[in-house]
């Protein structure tokens, strides 16, 4: 069976969003909008797999919604909503955790990274996290999932879960969703360490650019970003062993929409003394209007809540019948709902 194309993606409101979230996700989501049906979710139930201060979680969820809107997501064109508002996610999450295998979960690198040496002490939810993520995607029969590189393994696991469900129940029910990982910034690295991903949870604020940073802070963080003393080569091939330099060139390319090779060619022979101010100017030019729109939206949280509740109704209308069918396929008596 061919499934109608539908895009689904999600972002955790577990902290302020970063330039990595913008280039790896939000900017690309906005580019997809209008081409196919797009459904975007603030995954607050994923955020609580590690403890969150309740008041801050509410604030961060609204702030993440503001980031979507400020990045160009139009609630009339896309479905934008909060995961916990739509019960289909937790319900299908349970059903799919009965399909997924423990061995599959044990291979998840994000779990291993987050659990570290203390895997016995983390929440059961952190371990089951990828089954809930599979439910997010499959409750909408989504066919395409735009994500950064770090989420590829989870989307591949979703395919495995969908295939096992279809196989075990002898149906062709769920599509096998494809990860969509495109562009120059699918893995934006830390500004302090070119071997680490830029992350909202990094203890060093200097490692990332937050979408709430003002122009001076952005320029200062780029000025202090770790680099080397060599000039830029004429193409990316010359940056093979220079991860920090490669990262800054990729960020520049993603911000301006050029290829990384074109950015190298333009700065060939110049050092970071020249490159960094140019990058800061581009970054401020792109991010400042977004930050300003976010701030304006955050001044009216009731309006954000209204947009999210309307989005949840639309999300529920898509997901509830799909999950009802999945229940029937698995052998539950159709209940009154
Ligand atoms: P999260 O909240 O960590 O990140 C949200 C999105 O931003 C991308 N991203 C990055 N891209 C490039 N460079 C970076 N440094 C960077 N950091 C983050 C992520 O790849 C992601 O696309 N498990 C997911 C949330 C989720 C989800 C889903 C995603 C829950 N359910 C269903 C897609 C579909 C997560 O923690 O993303």
mmCIF file of C-alpha atoms and ligand atoms in Angstrom:
data_model
loop_
_atom_site.group_PDB
_atom_site.id
_atom_site.type_symbol
_atom_site.label_atom_id
_atom_site.label_comp_id
_atom_site.label_asym_id
_atom_site.label_seq_id
_atom_site.Cartn_x
_atom_site.Cartn_y
_atom_site.Cartn_z
ATOM 1 C CA UNK A 1 0.000 0.000 0.000
ATOM 2 C CA UNK A 2 1.268 3.488 -0.689
ATOM 3 C CA UNK A 3 0.646 5.989 2.052
ATOM 4 C CA UNK A 4 -0.155 9.638 1.454
ATOM 5 C CA UNK A 5 2.948 11.722 2.218
ATOM 6 C CA UNK A 6 2.872 13.349 5.623
ATOM 7 C CA UNK A 7 5.704 14.949 7.578
ATOM 8 C CA UNK A 8 5.975 14.615 11.343
ATOM 9 C CA UNK A 9 8.685 15.911 13.621
ATOM 10 C CA UNK A 10 9.131 16.891 17.242
ATOM 11 C CA UNK A 11 11.332 18.932 19.550
ATOM 12 C CA UNK A 12 11.826 18.460 23.290
ATOM 13 C CA UNK A 13 11.090 21.545 25.360
ATOM 14 C CA UNK A 14 13.725 20.434 27.867
ATOM 15 C CA UNK A 15 15.671 23.711 27.733
ATOM 16 C CA UNK A 16 16.068 26.757 25.540
ATOM 17 C CA UNK A 17 16.426 25.911 21.846
ATOM 18 C CA UNK A 18 19.775 26.330 20.109
ATOM 19 C CA UNK A 19 21.193 27.205 16.719
ATOM 20 C CA UNK A 20 21.507 23.414 16.231
ATOM 21 C CA UNK A 21 17.737 23.017 16.666
ATOM 22 C CA UNK A 22 17.135 25.930 14.321
ATOM 23 C CA UNK A 23 19.426 24.811 11.482
ATOM 24 C CA UNK A 24 18.933 21.062 11.951
ATOM 25 C CA UNK A 25 15.170 21.224 12.456
ATOM 26 C CA UNK A 26 13.089 24.444 12.607
ATOM 27 C CA UNK A 27 14.472 26.090 9.464
ATOM 28 C CA UNK A 28 14.031 22.882 7.507
ATOM 29 C CA UNK A 29 10.509 22.364 8.872
ATOM 30 C CA UNK A 30 9.521 25.812 7.592
ATOM 31 C CA UNK A 31 10.952 24.961 4.167
ATOM 32 C CA UNK A 32 8.791 21.829 3.957
ATOM 33 C CA UNK A 33 5.620 23.633 4.931
ATOM 34 C CA UNK A 34 3.156 24.013 2.076
ATOM 35 C CA UNK A 35 4.760 21.198 0.036
ATOM 36 C CA UNK A 36 3.108 18.353 2.001
ATOM 37 C CA UNK A 37 0.993 18.060 5.132
ATOM 38 C CA UNK A 38 3.184 18.953 8.115
ATOM 39 C CA UNK A 39 2.617 18.015 11.760
ATOM 40 C CA UNK A 40 4.940 19.372 14.465
ATOM 41 C CA UNK A 41 4.940 18.471 18.123
ATOM 42 C CA UNK A 42 6.443 19.815 21.355
ATOM 43 C CA UNK A 43 7.290 16.556 23.081
ATOM 44 C CA UNK A 44 6.842 17.428 26.747
ATOM 45 C CA UNK A 45 6.339 13.767 27.704
ATOM 46 C CA UNK A 46 9.792 13.033 26.341
ATOM 47 C CA UNK A 47 11.206 15.977 28.289
ATOM 48 C CA UNK A 48 10.082 14.466 31.635
ATOM 49 C CA UNK A 49 12.213 11.347 31.083
ATOM 50 C CA UNK A 50 14.668 13.448 33.093
ATOM 51 C CA UNK A 51 13.369 15.606 35.937
ATOM 52 C CA UNK A 52 12.101 19.021 34.898
ATOM 53 C CA UNK A 53 11.095 21.879 37.113
ATOM 54 C CA UNK A 54 7.302 21.998 36.467
ATOM 55 C CA UNK A 55 6.989 25.777 36.101
ATOM 56 C CA UNK A 56 10.052 25.945 33.873
ATOM 57 C CA UNK A 57 8.781 23.100 31.696
ATOM 58 C CA UNK A 58 5.564 25.046 31.033
ATOM 59 C CA UNK A 59 7.604 28.160 30.232
ATOM 60 C CA UNK A 60 10.013 26.256 27.958
ATOM 61 C CA UNK A 61 7.128 24.574 26.145
ATOM 62 C CA UNK A 62 5.593 27.960 25.327
ATOM 63 C CA UNK A 63 9.026 29.289 24.368
ATOM 64 C CA UNK A 64 9.599 26.351 22.020
ATOM 65 C CA UNK A 65 6.166 27.001 20.479
ATOM 66 C CA UNK A 66 7.185 30.637 20.007
ATOM 67 C CA UNK A 67 10.403 29.431 18.304
ATOM 68 C CA UNK A 68 8.365 27.372 15.815
ATOM 69 C CA UNK A 69 6.092 30.313 15.050
ATOM 70 C CA UNK A 70 8.988 32.782 14.842
ATOM 71 C CA UNK A 71 10.847 30.435 12.452
ATOM 72 C CA UNK A 72 7.951 30.569 10.012
ATOM 73 C CA UNK A 73 5.669 27.719 11.053
ATOM 74 C CA UNK A 74 2.166 28.933 10.284
ATOM 75 C CA UNK A 75 -0.485 27.253 12.455
ATOM 76 C CA UNK A 76 -2.951 27.571 9.587
ATOM 77 C CA UNK A 77 -0.690 25.512 7.319
ATOM 78 C CA UNK A 78 0.946 23.141 9.810
ATOM 79 C CA UNK A 79 -0.455 21.308 12.807
ATOM 80 C CA UNK A 80 1.502 22.579 15.845
ATOM 81 C CA UNK A 81 0.661 21.092 19.236
ATOM 82 C CA UNK A 82 1.827 19.717 22.576
ATOM 83 C CA UNK A 83 2.298 15.943 22.878
ATOM 84 C CA UNK A 84 0.601 15.596 26.289
ATOM 85 C CA UNK A 85 -2.573 17.216 24.891
ATOM 86 C CA UNK A 86 -3.172 14.272 22.559
ATOM 87 C CA UNK A 87 -3.636 10.948 24.424
ATOM 88 C CA UNK A 88 -3.020 8.906 21.250
ATOM 89 C CA UNK A 89 0.741 9.288 21.847
ATOM 90 C CA UNK A 90 0.898 7.578 25.236
ATOM 91 C CA UNK A 91 -1.650 4.981 24.249
ATOM 92 C CA UNK A 92 0.119 3.933 21.052
ATOM 93 C CA UNK A 93 3.419 4.297 22.919
ATOM 94 C CA UNK A 94 2.369 1.490 25.252
ATOM 95 C CA UNK A 95 1.099 -0.682 22.407
ATOM 96 C CA UNK A 96 4.358 -0.243 20.474
ATOM 97 C CA UNK A 97 6.469 -0.941 23.560
ATOM 98 C CA UNK A 98 4.860 -4.390 23.408
ATOM 99 C CA UNK A 99 6.064 -4.736 19.808
ATOM 100 C CA UNK A 100 9.601 -3.336 20.257
ATOM 101 C CA UNK A 101 12.239 -5.701 21.633
ATOM 102 C CA UNK A 102 14.488 -5.041 24.622
ATOM 103 C CA UNK A 103 17.519 -5.891 22.476
ATOM 104 C CA UNK A 104 16.609 -3.106 20.065
ATOM 105 C CA UNK A 105 16.367 -0.579 22.893
ATOM 106 C CA UNK A 106 19.741 -1.692 24.210
ATOM 107 C CA UNK A 107 21.369 -0.624 20.964
ATOM 108 C CA UNK A 108 20.175 3.000 21.168
ATOM 109 C CA UNK A 109 23.266 5.204 21.356
ATOM 110 C CA UNK A 110 21.363 8.209 22.726
ATOM 111 C CA UNK A 111 20.218 6.141 25.706
ATOM 112 C CA UNK A 112 23.769 4.919 26.300
ATOM 113 C CA UNK A 113 25.087 8.493 26.122
ATOM 114 C CA UNK A 114 22.430 9.911 28.424
ATOM 115 C CA UNK A 115 22.511 7.055 30.925
ATOM 116 C CA UNK A 116 26.311 7.028 31.059
ATOM 117 C CA UNK A 117 27.759 4.725 33.691
ATOM 118 C CA UNK A 118 24.642 4.931 35.809
ATOM 119 C CA UNK A 119 22.116 3.078 33.634
ATOM 120 C CA UNK A 120 20.457 1.420 36.652
ATOM 121 C CA UNK A 121 19.454 4.760 38.132
ATOM 122 C CA UNK A 122 17.861 6.473 35.126
ATOM 123 C CA UNK A 123 14.088 6.511 34.656
ATOM 124 C CA UNK A 124 12.293 3.652 32.959
ATOM 125 C CA UNK A 125 10.855 6.346 30.681
ATOM 126 C CA UNK A 126 14.310 7.250 29.380
ATOM 127 C CA UNK A 127 14.782 3.646 28.325
ATOM 128 C CA UNK A 128 11.332 3.423 26.690
ATOM 129 C CA UNK A 129 11.747 6.854 25.067
ATOM 130 C CA UNK A 130 12.211 5.527 21.492
ATOM 131 C CA UNK A 131 8.924 3.557 21.656
ATOM 132 C CA UNK A 132 7.076 6.782 22.494
ATOM 133 C CA UNK A 133 8.906 8.512 19.656
ATOM 134 C CA UNK A 134 7.800 5.738 17.286
ATOM 135 C CA UNK A 135 4.231 6.298 18.493
ATOM 136 C CA UNK A 136 4.527 10.052 17.822
ATOM 137 C CA UNK A 137 5.380 9.325 14.214
ATOM 138 C CA UNK A 138 3.125 6.329 13.572
ATOM 139 C CA UNK A 139 0.000 7.809 15.233
ATOM 140 C CA UNK A 140 -0.064 10.089 12.166
ATOM 141 C CA UNK A 141 1.081 7.426 9.675
ATOM 142 C CA UNK A 142 3.841 9.893 8.855
ATOM 143 C CA UNK A 143 5.984 8.956 5.854
ATOM 144 C CA UNK A 144 8.840 11.460 6.283
ATOM 145 C CA UNK A 145 10.587 12.641 9.427
ATOM 146 C CA UNK A 146 12.958 15.610 9.067
ATOM 147 C CA UNK A 147 15.543 15.449 11.864
ATOM 148 C CA UNK A 148 19.178 16.163 12.659
ATOM 149 C CA UNK A 149 21.667 13.328 12.358
ATOM 150 C CA UNK A 150 21.461 12.451 16.060
ATOM 151 C CA UNK A 151 17.855 11.236 15.652
ATOM 152 C CA UNK A 152 18.493 8.964 12.668
ATOM 153 C CA UNK A 153 18.797 5.812 14.763
ATOM 154 C CA UNK A 154 15.457 6.507 16.471
ATOM 155 C CA UNK A 155 13.672 6.933 13.134
ATOM 156 C CA UNK A 156 15.257 3.719 11.875
ATOM 157 C CA UNK A 157 14.007 1.965 15.002
ATOM 158 C CA UNK A 158 10.546 3.356 14.230
ATOM 159 C CA UNK A 159 10.741 1.648 10.840
ATOM 160 C CA UNK A 160 11.667 -1.627 12.536
ATOM 161 C CA UNK A 161 8.759 -1.308 14.968
ATOM 162 C CA UNK A 162 6.314 -0.471 12.151
ATOM 163 C CA UNK A 163 7.559 -3.425 10.081
ATOM 164 C CA UNK A 164 7.275 -5.818 13.040
ATOM 165 C CA UNK A 165 3.747 -4.612 13.826
ATOM 166 C CA UNK A 166 2.704 -5.096 10.186
ATOM 167 C CA UNK A 167 4.359 -8.526 10.097
ATOM 168 C CA UNK A 168 3.109 -9.806 13.463
ATOM 169 C CA UNK A 169 -0.514 -8.899 12.711
ATOM 170 C CA UNK A 170 -0.429 -9.707 9.001
ATOM 171 C CA UNK A 171 -1.390 -6.188 7.934
ATOM 172 C CA UNK A 172 -0.012 -3.389 5.810
ATOM 173 C CA UNK A 173 -1.050 -0.725 8.274
ATOM 174 C CA UNK A 174 1.853 1.504 9.241
ATOM 175 C CA UNK A 175 4.106 3.147 6.657
ATOM 176 C CA UNK A 176 7.862 2.718 7.157
ATOM 177 C CA UNK A 177 8.791 6.353 7.759
ATOM 178 C CA UNK A 178 11.962 7.754 6.251
ATOM 179 C CA UNK A 179 14.388 9.989 8.102
ATOM 180 C CA UNK A 180 15.021 13.155 6.083
ATOM 181 C CA UNK A 181 18.478 14.490 6.900
ATOM 182 C CA UNK A 182 19.547 17.175 4.457
ATOM 183 C CA UNK A 183 21.638 20.317 4.245
ATOM 184 C CA UNK A 184 24.921 21.612 5.641
ATOM 185 C CA UNK A 185 23.869 21.643 9.293
ATOM 186 C CA UNK A 186 22.471 18.230 10.156
ATOM 187 C CA UNK A 187 24.971 18.023 12.994
ATOM 188 C CA UNK A 188 25.949 21.420 14.401
ATOM 189 C CA UNK A 189 28.826 20.977 16.809
ATOM 190 C CA UNK A 190 29.680 22.694 20.104
ATOM 191 C CA UNK A 191 31.561 26.003 19.733
ATOM 192 C CA UNK A 192 33.993 24.820 22.435
ATOM 193 C CA UNK A 193 34.645 21.269 21.236
ATOM 194 C CA UNK A 194 34.311 20.191 17.605
ATOM 195 C CA UNK A 195 33.782 16.557 18.610
ATOM 196 C CA UNK A 196 30.608 17.250 20.633
ATOM 197 C CA UNK A 197 27.142 18.110 19.364
ATOM 198 C CA UNK A 198 25.784 21.588 20.148
ATOM 199 C CA UNK A 199 23.190 20.836 22.804
ATOM 200 C CA UNK A 200 20.721 22.624 25.050
ATOM 201 C CA UNK A 201 21.876 20.425 27.902
ATOM 202 C CA UNK A 202 25.626 21.221 27.663
ATOM 203 C CA UNK A 203 26.684 22.789 30.995
ATOM 204 C CA UNK A 204 28.733 25.429 29.124
ATOM 205 C CA UNK A 205 26.572 28.244 27.740
ATOM 206 C CA UNK A 206 29.522 29.345 25.579
ATOM 207 C CA UNK A 207 29.255 26.012 23.720
ATOM 208 C CA UNK A 208 25.999 27.001 22.042
ATOM 209 C CA UNK A 209 24.046 29.873 20.540
ATOM 210 C CA UNK A 210 20.593 30.060 22.107
ATOM 211 C CA UNK A 211 17.663 31.375 20.111
ATOM 212 C CA UNK A 212 17.150 33.852 22.958
ATOM 213 C CA UNK A 213 20.735 35.261 22.793
ATOM 214 C CA UNK A 214 21.017 38.926 21.828
ATOM 215 C CA UNK A 215 23.267 40.203 19.026
ATOM 216 C CA UNK A 216 26.238 41.013 21.296
ATOM 217 C CA UNK A 217 26.139 37.599 22.954
ATOM 218 C CA UNK A 218 26.026 35.843 19.578
ATOM 219 C CA UNK A 219 28.990 37.881 18.272
ATOM 220 C CA UNK A 220 30.957 37.247 21.464
ATOM 221 C CA UNK A 221 30.334 33.490 21.424
ATOM 222 C CA UNK A 222 31.448 33.268 17.796
ATOM 223 C CA UNK A 223 34.530 35.389 18.519
ATOM 224 C CA UNK A 224 35.473 33.016 21.352
ATOM 225 C CA UNK A 225 34.636 29.844 19.425
ATOM 226 C CA UNK A 226 37.494 27.388 19.362
ATOM 227 C CA UNK A 227 39.376 27.308 16.043
ATOM 228 C CA UNK A 228 42.913 26.887 14.755
ATOM 229 C CA UNK A 229 45.505 29.285 13.380
ATOM 230 C CA UNK A 230 45.486 28.091 9.758
ATOM 231 C CA UNK A 231 43.831 29.961 6.907
ATOM 232 C CA UNK A 232 40.751 28.536 5.220
ATOM 233 C CA UNK A 233 41.324 26.219 2.244
ATOM 234 C CA UNK A 234 39.494 26.585 -1.079
ATOM 235 C CA UNK A 235 37.164 23.653 -0.439
ATOM 236 C CA UNK A 236 35.798 21.450 2.356
ATOM 237 C CA UNK A 237 38.185 18.631 1.443
ATOM 238 C CA UNK A 238 40.945 20.704 3.070
ATOM 239 C CA UNK A 239 39.088 20.757 6.396
ATOM 240 C CA UNK A 240 39.063 16.996 6.920
ATOM 241 C CA UNK A 241 41.074 17.105 10.130
ATOM 242 C CA UNK A 242 39.837 20.483 11.382
ATOM 243 C CA UNK A 243 36.446 19.775 13.028
ATOM 244 C CA UNK A 244 36.012 23.220 14.634
ATOM 245 C CA UNK A 245 36.754 25.026 11.364
ATOM 246 C CA UNK A 246 34.475 22.655 9.476
ATOM 247 C CA UNK A 247 31.666 23.348 11.921
ATOM 248 C CA UNK A 248 31.882 27.133 11.516
ATOM 249 C CA UNK A 249 31.938 26.846 7.711
ATOM 250 C CA UNK A 250 28.911 24.517 7.804
ATOM 251 C CA UNK A 251 27.037 26.925 10.082
ATOM 252 C CA UNK A 252 27.819 29.794 7.724
ATOM 253 C CA UNK A 253 26.646 27.789 4.718
ATOM 254 C CA UNK A 254 23.422 26.709 6.404
ATOM 255 C CA UNK A 255 22.648 30.278 7.451
ATOM 256 C CA UNK A 256 23.182 31.769 3.980
ATOM 257 C CA UNK A 257 21.924 28.794 1.958
ATOM 258 C CA UNK A 258 25.264 28.421 0.151
ATOM 259 C CA UNK A 259 27.180 25.157 -0.130
ATOM 260 C CA UNK A 260 30.071 24.756 2.338
ATOM 261 C CA UNK A 261 32.451 24.561 -0.649
ATOM 262 C CA UNK A 262 31.211 27.948 -1.888
ATOM 263 C CA UNK A 263 31.841 29.466 1.554
ATOM 264 C CA UNK A 264 35.389 28.029 1.588
ATOM 265 C CA UNK A 265 36.058 29.363 -1.905
ATOM 266 C CA UNK A 266 34.955 32.844 -0.872
ATOM 267 C CA UNK A 267 37.226 32.893 2.214
ATOM 268 C CA UNK A 268 40.147 30.938 0.742
ATOM 269 C CA UNK A 269 43.442 32.041 2.253
ATOM 270 C CA UNK A 270 41.832 34.110 5.009
ATOM 271 C CA UNK A 271 42.101 33.274 8.703
ATOM 272 C CA UNK A 272 39.454 33.201 11.399
ATOM 273 C CA UNK A 273 40.191 36.830 12.250
ATOM 274 C CA UNK A 274 38.350 37.657 9.027
ATOM 275 C CA UNK A 275 35.923 34.733 8.966
ATOM 276 C CA UNK A 276 34.465 35.053 12.458
ATOM 277 C CA UNK A 277 33.161 38.640 12.154
ATOM 278 C CA UNK A 278 31.577 37.713 8.808
ATOM 279 C CA UNK A 279 29.939 34.670 10.392
ATOM 280 C CA UNK A 280 28.737 36.731 13.361
ATOM 281 C CA UNK A 281 27.130 39.240 11.001
ATOM 282 C CA UNK A 282 25.319 36.511 9.091
ATOM 283 C CA UNK A 283 24.194 34.773 12.309
ATOM 284 C CA UNK A 284 22.894 37.979 13.863
ATOM 285 C CA UNK A 285 21.158 38.900 10.597
ATOM 286 C CA UNK A 286 19.272 35.595 10.555
ATOM 287 C CA UNK A 287 18.649 35.115 14.277
ATOM 288 C CA UNK A 288 17.824 38.638 15.486
ATOM 289 C CA UNK A 289 14.458 38.870 13.717
ATOM 290 C CA UNK A 290 13.569 35.393 15.010
ATOM 291 C CA UNK A 291 14.493 36.343 18.587
ATOM 292 C CA UNK A 292 12.479 39.551 18.284
ATOM 293 C CA UNK A 293 9.426 37.636 17.050
ATOM 294 C CA UNK A 294 9.844 35.084 19.854
ATOM 295 C CA UNK A 295 9.945 37.862 22.443
ATOM 296 C CA UNK A 296 6.816 39.473 20.995
ATOM 297 C CA UNK A 297 4.975 36.141 21.036
ATOM 298 C CA UNK A 298 6.099 35.368 24.602
ATOM 299 C CA UNK A 299 4.494 38.614 25.737
ATOM 300 C CA UNK A 300 1.108 36.968 25.132
ATOM 301 C CA UNK A 301 1.261 33.415 26.522
ATOM 302 C CA UNK A 302 -2.547 33.035 26.402
ATOM 303 C CA UNK A 303 -2.395 33.420 22.614
ATOM 304 C CA UNK A 304 0.296 30.735 22.394
ATOM 305 C CA UNK A 305 -1.873 28.410 24.492
ATOM 306 C CA UNK A 306 -4.835 29.103 22.221
ATOM 307 C CA UNK A 307 -2.801 28.209 19.109
ATOM 308 C CA UNK A 308 -1.532 25.015 20.789
ATOM 309 C CA UNK A 309 -4.995 23.900 21.904
ATOM 310 C CA UNK A 310 -6.396 24.434 18.411
ATOM 311 C CA UNK A 311 -3.432 22.433 17.039
ATOM 312 C CA UNK A 312 -4.122 19.622 19.528
ATOM 313 C CA UNK A 313 -7.694 19.309 18.282
ATOM 314 C CA UNK A 314 -6.481 18.905 14.723
ATOM 315 C CA UNK A 315 -3.786 16.444 15.801
ATOM 316 C CA UNK A 316 -6.328 14.423 17.801
ATOM 317 C CA UNK A 317 -8.657 14.268 14.767
ATOM 318 C CA UNK A 318 -5.861 12.631 12.725
ATOM 319 C CA UNK A 319 -4.361 10.369 15.381
ATOM 320 C CA UNK A 320 -7.393 9.039 17.276
ATOM 321 C CA UNK A 321 -8.880 7.003 14.362
ATOM 322 C CA UNK A 322 -5.434 5.596 13.469
ATOM 323 C CA UNK A 323 -4.854 4.434 17.052
ATOM 324 C CA UNK A 324 -8.424 3.028 17.223
ATOM 325 C CA UNK A 325 -7.635 0.933 14.126
ATOM 326 C CA UNK A 326 -4.338 -0.195 15.686
ATOM 327 C CA UNK A 327 -6.209 -1.298 18.832
ATOM 328 C CA UNK A 328 -8.617 -3.332 16.751
ATOM 329 C CA UNK A 329 -5.763 -4.905 14.790
ATOM 330 C CA UNK A 330 -4.147 -5.938 18.101
ATOM 331 C CA UNK A 331 -7.367 -7.550 19.344
ATOM 332 C CA UNK A 332 -9.001 -5.075 21.685
ATOM 333 C CA UNK A 333 -12.790 -4.869 21.624
ATOM 334 C CA UNK A 334 -13.788 -1.591 20.050
ATOM 335 C CA UNK A 335 -14.774 0.613 22.947
ATOM 336 C CA UNK A 336 -17.097 3.582 23.135
ATOM 337 C CA UNK A 337 -15.050 6.696 22.327
HETATM 338 P P1 LIG B 1 15.717 17.231 20.271
HETATM 339 O O1 LIG B 1 14.705 17.984 21.066
HETATM 340 O O2 LIG B 1 16.979 16.830 20.943
HETATM 341 O O3 LIG B 1 16.094 18.050 18.976
HETATM 342 C C1 LIG B 1 15.092 18.565 18.098
HETATM 343 C C2 LIG B 1 15.594 18.506 16.657
HETATM 344 O O4 LIG B 1 16.788 19.279 16.522
HETATM 345 C C3 LIG B 1 17.815 18.472 15.976
HETATM 346 N N1 LIG B 1 19.100 18.862 16.591
HETATM 347 C C4 LIG B 1 20.184 19.187 15.896
HETATM 348 N N2 LIG B 1 20.412 19.260 14.571
HETATM 349 C C5 LIG B 1 21.656 19.637 14.172
HETATM 350 N N3 LIG B 1 22.656 19.931 15.039
HETATM 351 C C6 LIG B 1 22.465 19.867 16.379
HETATM 352 N N4 LIG B 1 23.458 20.173 17.218
HETATM 353 C C7 LIG B 1 21.182 19.483 16.859
HETATM 354 N N5 LIG B 1 20.658 19.322 18.102
HETATM 355 C C8 LIG B 1 19.381 18.933 17.912
HETATM 356 C C9 LIG B 1 17.448 17.041 16.349
HETATM 357 O O5 LIG B 1 18.055 16.099 15.502
HETATM 358 C C10 LIG B 1 15.937 17.077 16.194
HETATM 359 O O6 LIG B 1 15.570 16.929 14.839
HETATM 360 N N6 LIG B 1 13.812 12.594 20.214
HETATM 361 C C11 LIG B 1 13.740 13.914 19.594
HETATM 362 C C12 LIG B 1 12.367 14.553 19.678
HETATM 363 C C13 LIG B 1 11.259 13.719 19.125
HETATM 364 C C14 LIG B 1 10.988 13.477 17.760
HETATM 365 C C15 LIG B 1 9.813 12.670 17.743
HETATM 366 C C16 LIG B 1 11.619 13.869 16.581
HETATM 367 C C17 LIG B 1 10.296 13.069 19.858
HETATM 368 N N7 LIG B 1 9.434 12.459 19.032
HETATM 369 C C18 LIG B 1 9.250 12.231 16.543
HETATM 370 C C19 LIG B 1 11.047 13.430 15.374
HETATM 371 C C20 LIG B 1 9.889 12.621 15.370
HETATM 372 C C21 LIG B 1 14.715 14.842 20.300
HETATM 373 O O7 LIG B 1 15.074 14.643 21.424
HETATM 374 O O8 LIG B 1 15.036 15.954 19.592
#
